JSON list of C-alpha atoms in Angstrom, two decimals:
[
{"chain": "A", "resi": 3, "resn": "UNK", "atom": "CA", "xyz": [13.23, -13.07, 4.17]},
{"chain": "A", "resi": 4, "resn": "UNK", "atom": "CA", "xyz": [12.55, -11.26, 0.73]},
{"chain": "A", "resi": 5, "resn": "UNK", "atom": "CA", "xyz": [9.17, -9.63, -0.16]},
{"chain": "A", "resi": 6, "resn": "UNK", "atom": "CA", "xyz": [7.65, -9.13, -3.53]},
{"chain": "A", "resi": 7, "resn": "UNK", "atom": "CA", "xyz": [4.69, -7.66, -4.94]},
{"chain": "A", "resi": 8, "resn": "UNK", "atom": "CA", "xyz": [2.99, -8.77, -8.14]},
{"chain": "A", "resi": 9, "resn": "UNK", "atom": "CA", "xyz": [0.64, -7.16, -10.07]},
{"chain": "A", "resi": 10, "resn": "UNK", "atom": "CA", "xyz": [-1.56, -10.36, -12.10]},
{"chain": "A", "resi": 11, "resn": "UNK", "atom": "CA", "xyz": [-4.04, -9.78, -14.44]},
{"chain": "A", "resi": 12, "resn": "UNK", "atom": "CA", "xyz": [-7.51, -10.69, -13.62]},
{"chain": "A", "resi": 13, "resn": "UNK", "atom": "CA", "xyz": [-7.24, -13.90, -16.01]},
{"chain": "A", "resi": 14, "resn": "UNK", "atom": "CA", "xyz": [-4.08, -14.90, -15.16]},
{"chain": "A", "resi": 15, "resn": "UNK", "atom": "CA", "xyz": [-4.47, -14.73, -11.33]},
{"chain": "A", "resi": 16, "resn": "UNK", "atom": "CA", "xyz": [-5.90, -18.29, -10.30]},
{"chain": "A", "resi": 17, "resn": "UNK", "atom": "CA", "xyz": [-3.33, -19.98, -12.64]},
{"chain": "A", "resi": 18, "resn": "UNK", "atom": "CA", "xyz": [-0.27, -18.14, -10.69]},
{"chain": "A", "resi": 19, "resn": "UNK", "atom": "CA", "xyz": [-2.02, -19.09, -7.06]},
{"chain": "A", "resi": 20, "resn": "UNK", "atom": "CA", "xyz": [-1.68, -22.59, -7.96]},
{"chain": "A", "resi": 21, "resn": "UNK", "atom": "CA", "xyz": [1.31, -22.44, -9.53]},
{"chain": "A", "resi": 22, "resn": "UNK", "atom": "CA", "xyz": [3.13, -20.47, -6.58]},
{"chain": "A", "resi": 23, "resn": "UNK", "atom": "CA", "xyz": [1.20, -22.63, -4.13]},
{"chain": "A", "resi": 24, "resn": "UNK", "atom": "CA", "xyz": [2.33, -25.89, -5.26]},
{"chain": "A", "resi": 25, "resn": "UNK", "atom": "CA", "xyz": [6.05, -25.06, -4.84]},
{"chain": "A", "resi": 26, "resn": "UNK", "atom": "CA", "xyz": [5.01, -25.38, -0.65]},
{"chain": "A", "resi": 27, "resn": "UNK", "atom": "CA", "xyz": [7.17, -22.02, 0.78]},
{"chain": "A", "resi": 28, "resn": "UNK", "atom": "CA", "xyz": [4.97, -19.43, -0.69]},
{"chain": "A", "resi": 29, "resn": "UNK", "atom": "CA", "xyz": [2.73, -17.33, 1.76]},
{"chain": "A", "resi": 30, "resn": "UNK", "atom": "CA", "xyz": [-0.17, -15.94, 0.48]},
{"chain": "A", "resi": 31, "resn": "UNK", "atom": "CA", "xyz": [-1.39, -13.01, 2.26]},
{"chain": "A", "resi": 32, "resn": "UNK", "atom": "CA", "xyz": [-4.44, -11.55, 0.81]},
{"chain": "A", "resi": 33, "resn": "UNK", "atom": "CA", "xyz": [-6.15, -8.50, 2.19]},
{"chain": "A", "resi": 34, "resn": "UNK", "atom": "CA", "xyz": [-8.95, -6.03, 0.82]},
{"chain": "A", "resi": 35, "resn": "UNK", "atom": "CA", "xyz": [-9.14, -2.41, 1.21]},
{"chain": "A", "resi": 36, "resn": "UNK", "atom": "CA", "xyz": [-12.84, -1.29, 2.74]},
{"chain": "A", "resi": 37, "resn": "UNK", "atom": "CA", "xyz": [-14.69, 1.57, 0.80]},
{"chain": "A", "resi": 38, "resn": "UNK", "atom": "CA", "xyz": [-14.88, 3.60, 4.32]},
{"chain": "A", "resi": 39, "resn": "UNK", "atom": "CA", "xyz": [-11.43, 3.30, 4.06]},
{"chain": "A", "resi": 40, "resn": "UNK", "atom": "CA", "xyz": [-10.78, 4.24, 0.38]},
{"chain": "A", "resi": 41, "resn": "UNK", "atom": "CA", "xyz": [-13.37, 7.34, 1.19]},
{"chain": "A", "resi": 42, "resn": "UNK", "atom": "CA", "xyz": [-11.00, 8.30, 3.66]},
{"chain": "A", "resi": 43, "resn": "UNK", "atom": "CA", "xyz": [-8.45, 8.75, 1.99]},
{"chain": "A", "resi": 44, "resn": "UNK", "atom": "CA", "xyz": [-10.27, 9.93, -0.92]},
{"chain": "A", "resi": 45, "resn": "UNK", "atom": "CA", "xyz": [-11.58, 13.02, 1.37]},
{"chain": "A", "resi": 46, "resn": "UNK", "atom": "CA", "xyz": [-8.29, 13.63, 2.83]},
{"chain": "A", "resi": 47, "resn": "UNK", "atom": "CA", "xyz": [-6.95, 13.65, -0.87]},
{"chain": "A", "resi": 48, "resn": "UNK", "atom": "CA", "xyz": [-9.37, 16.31, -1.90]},
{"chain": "A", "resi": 49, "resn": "UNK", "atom": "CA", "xyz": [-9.43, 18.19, 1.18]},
{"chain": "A", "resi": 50, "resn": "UNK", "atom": "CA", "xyz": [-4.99, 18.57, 0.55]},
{"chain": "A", "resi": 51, "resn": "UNK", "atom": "CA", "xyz": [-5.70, 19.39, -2.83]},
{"chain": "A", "resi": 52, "resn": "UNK", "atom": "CA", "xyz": [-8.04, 22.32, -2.02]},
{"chain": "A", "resi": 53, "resn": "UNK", "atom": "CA", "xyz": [-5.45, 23.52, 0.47]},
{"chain": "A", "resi": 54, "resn": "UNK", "atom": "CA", "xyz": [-1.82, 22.78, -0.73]},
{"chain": "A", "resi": 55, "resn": "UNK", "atom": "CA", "xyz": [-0.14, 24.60, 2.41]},
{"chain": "A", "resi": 56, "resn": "UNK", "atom": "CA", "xyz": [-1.54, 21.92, 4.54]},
{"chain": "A", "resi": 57, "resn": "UNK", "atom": "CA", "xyz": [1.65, 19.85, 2.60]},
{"chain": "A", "resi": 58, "resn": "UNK", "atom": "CA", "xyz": [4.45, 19.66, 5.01]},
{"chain": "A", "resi": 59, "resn": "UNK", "atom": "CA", "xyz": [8.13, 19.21, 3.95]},
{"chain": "A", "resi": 60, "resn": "UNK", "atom": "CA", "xyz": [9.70, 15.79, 4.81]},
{"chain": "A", "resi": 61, "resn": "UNK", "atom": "CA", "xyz": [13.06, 17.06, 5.87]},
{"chain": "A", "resi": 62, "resn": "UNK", "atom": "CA", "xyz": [11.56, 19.48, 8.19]},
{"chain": "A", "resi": 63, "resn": "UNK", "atom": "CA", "xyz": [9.33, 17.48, 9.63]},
{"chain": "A", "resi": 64, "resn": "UNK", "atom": "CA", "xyz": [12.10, 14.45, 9.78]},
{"chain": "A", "resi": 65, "resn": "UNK", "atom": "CA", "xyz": [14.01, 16.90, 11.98]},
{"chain": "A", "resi": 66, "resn": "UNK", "atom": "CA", "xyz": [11.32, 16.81, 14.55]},
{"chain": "A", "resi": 67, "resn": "UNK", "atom": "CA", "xyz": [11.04, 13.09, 15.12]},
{"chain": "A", "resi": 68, "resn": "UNK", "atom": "CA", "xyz": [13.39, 12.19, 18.13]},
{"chain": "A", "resi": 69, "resn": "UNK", "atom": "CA", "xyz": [14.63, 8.39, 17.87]},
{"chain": "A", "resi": 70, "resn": "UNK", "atom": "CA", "xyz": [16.53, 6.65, 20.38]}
]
Protein backbone atom coordinates (compact mmCIF):
# COMPACT_ATOMS: atom_id res chain seq x y z
CA UNK A 1 0.00 0.00 0.00
CA UNK A 2 1.26 3.61 -1.02
CA UNK A 3 0.91 6.68 1.27
CA UNK A 4 0.60 10.28 0.31
CA UNK A 5 0.35 13.47 1.93
CA UNK A 6 -1.43 16.51 0.54
CA UNK A 7 -1.24 19.82 1.48
CA UNK A 8 -5.08 21.57 0.32
CA UNK A 9 -5.83 24.92 0.67
CA UNK A 10 -8.42 25.92 3.09
CA UNK A 11 -10.99 26.58 0.07
CA UNK A 12 -10.22 23.85 -1.85
CA UNK A 13 -10.34 21.18 0.93
CA UNK A 14 -14.15 20.04 1.06
CA UNK A 15 -14.21 19.87 -2.80
CA UNK A 16 -11.09 17.27 -2.79
CA UNK A 17 -12.87 15.15 0.29
CA UNK A 18 -15.66 14.52 -1.94
CA UNK A 19 -13.95 14.12 -4.83
CA UNK A 20 -11.38 11.48 -3.33
CA UNK A 21 -14.26 9.98 -1.38
CA UNK A 22 -16.46 9.17 -4.17
CA UNK A 23 -13.82 7.05 -5.98
CA UNK A 24 -14.70 4.31 -2.75
CA UNK A 25 -10.74 3.09 -1.88
CA UNK A 26 -9.64 6.27 -0.32
CA UNK A 27 -9.04 6.30 3.56
CA UNK A 28 -9.33 9.34 5.19
CA UNK A 29 -7.50 9.59 8.32
CA UNK A 30 -7.81 12.86 9.97
CA UNK A 31 -6.11 13.73 13.22
CA UNK A 32 -5.43 17.13 15.16
CA UNK A 33 -2.45 18.09 17.02
CA UNK A 34 -3.43 19.33 20.86
CA UNK A 35 -1.91 22.77 22.00
CA UNK A 36 -0.33 20.82 25.20
CA UNK A 37 1.20 19.01 22.66
CA UNK A 38 2.41 21.78 20.27
CA UNK A 39 3.70 23.58 23.73
CA UNK A 40 5.70 20.69 24.16
CA UNK A 41 7.44 20.70 21.62
CA UNK A 42 7.55 24.32 21.42
CA UNK A 43 9.48 24.27 25.00
CA UNK A 44 11.68 21.53 24.04
CA UNK A 45 12.45 23.64 20.81
CA UNK A 46 13.49 26.62 22.81
CA UNK A 47 15.02 24.89 25.58
CA UNK A 48 17.65 23.04 22.44
CA UNK A 49 18.04 26.29 21.08
CA UNK A 50 19.33 27.91 24.32
CA UNK A 51 21.64 24.95 24.72
CA UNK A 52 22.92 23.62 21.28
CA UNK A 53 25.29 20.86 22.94
CA UNK A 54 22.24 19.14 24.12
CA UNK A 55 22.16 18.20 19.96
CA UNK A 56 23.41 14.74 19.61
CA UNK A 57 24.95 13.37 16.35
CA UNK A 58 22.83 10.73 14.48
CA UNK A 59 25.64 8.47 13.49
CA UNK A 60 26.89 8.29 16.94
CA UNK A 61 24.00 7.78 18.49
CA UNK A 62 22.85 5.16 15.55
CA UNK A 63 25.89 3.20 16.71
CA UNK A 64 24.37 2.68 20.08
CA UNK A 65 21.04 1.20 19.11
CA UNK A 66 21.44 -2.69 19.14
CA UNK A 67 18.84 -4.41 16.61
CA UNK A 68 18.30 -7.94 16.28
Amino acid sequence: MKQITLNIPEGKFQFFLELITSLGFVKIQDFEISDSQKEAVRARTKKTEADLDRILDWDEVENKFNVD
